[in-house]
Amino acid sequence: MTLDELKQVREKMQNHTSIAPENIDHKRVVVGMATCGIASGAGPVLDAIRSNANEAGVTDYEIRQTGCIGLCQYEPIVEVFEPGKDKVTYIKMTPEKAKEVVDKHLKAGSVVAEYTVSSQKI
């Protein structure tokens, strides 16, 4: 591939790679699944979010995994993106906490503040 072809690919993909809140046009839940997240239990957390969302009838969120979120000491991390709202970052998640987040945040619209990064002294 030539340098010009690589530049064209980069320009095309730049519109698809940003996850800044102002670019979010749909509801999304993202679970950090880098090595640190997996080692901390992110797999069961992701499974719990998916299964509890299905059981609760929550269908308006895209649930997916991502790589490193950058806060390894707080893994497993779950981020919730909603159009027009600030990103919510849940930390030190467990499958039990994930169920509560599905019930209270995704289904009922109330952030579970005690599980968020903003509730911690960093």
PDB file of N, CA and C in Angstrom, residues 8 38 41 52 57 76 81 87 93 100 114 116:
ATOM      1  N   GLN A   8      -5.514   8.090   2.669  1.00  0.00           N
ATOM      2  CA  GLN A   8      -6.932   8.022   2.328  1.00  0.00           C
ATOM      3  C   GLN A   8      -7.692   7.140   3.323  1.00  0.00           C
ATOM      4  N   ILE A  38      -9.572  -8.273  31.686  1.00  0.00           N
ATOM      5  CA  ILE A  38      -9.861  -9.709  31.668  1.00  0.00           C
ATOM      6  C   ILE A  38      -9.367 -10.359  32.951  1.00  0.00           C
ATOM      7  N   GLY A  41     -11.681  -9.775  35.848  1.00  0.00           N
ATOM      8  CA  GLY A  41     -13.033 -10.329  35.809  1.00  0.00           C
ATOM      9  C   GLY A  41     -13.994  -9.653  34.863  1.00  0.00           C
ATOM     10  N   ASN A  52     -28.425  -9.905  31.739  1.00  0.00           N
ATOM     11  CA  ASN A  52     -29.400  -9.136  32.516  1.00  0.00           C
ATOM     12  C   ASN A  52     -30.151  -8.127  31.656  1.00  0.00           C
ATOM     13  N   GLY A  57     -35.319  -6.848  29.259  1.00  0.00           N
ATOM     14  CA  GLY A  57     -35.927  -6.256  28.073  1.00  0.00           C
ATOM     15  C   GLY A  57     -35.281  -4.958  27.634  1.00  0.00           C
ATOM     16  N   PRO A  76     -12.581  -4.295  36.816  1.00  0.00           N
ATOM     17  CA  PRO A  76     -13.230  -4.127  35.520  1.00  0.00           C
ATOM     18  C   PRO A  76     -13.978  -2.791  35.419  1.00  0.00           C
ATOM     19  N   PHE A  81     -22.437   5.361  27.475  1.00  0.00           N
ATOM     20  CA  PHE A  81     -22.526   6.551  26.632  1.00  0.00           C
ATOM     21  C   PHE A  81     -23.976   6.731  26.215  1.00  0.00           C
ATOM     22  N   LYS A  87     -20.464  10.926  29.775  1.00  0.00           N
ATOM     23  CA  LYS A  87     -20.123   9.510  29.895  1.00  0.00           C
ATOM     24  C   LYS A  87     -20.125   9.134  31.368  1.00  0.00           C
ATOM     25  N   MET A  93     -16.143  -3.308  38.823  1.00  0.00           N
ATOM     26  CA  MET A  93     -17.427  -3.959  38.618  1.00  0.00           C
ATOM     27  C   MET A  93     -17.358  -5.450  38.914  1.00  0.00           C
ATOM     28  N   GLU A 100     -27.176  -4.623  38.901  1.00  0.00           N
ATOM     29  CA  GLU A 100     -27.745  -3.411  39.477  1.00  0.00           C
ATOM     30  C   GLU A 100     -27.673  -2.235  38.497  1.00  0.00           C
ATOM     31  N   GLU A 114     -22.476   5.331  43.448  1.00  0.00           N
ATOM     32  CA  GLU A 114     -21.426   4.755  44.299  1.00  0.00           C
ATOM     33  C   GLU A 114     -20.478   3.827  43.548  1.00  0.00           C
ATOM     34  N   THR A 116     -19.275   4.650  40.459  1.00  0.00           N
ATOM     35  CA  THR A 116     -18.640   5.430  39.405  1.00  0.00           C
ATOM     36  C   THR A 116     -17.250   5.918  39.810  1.00  0.00           C
TER      37      THR A 116
END
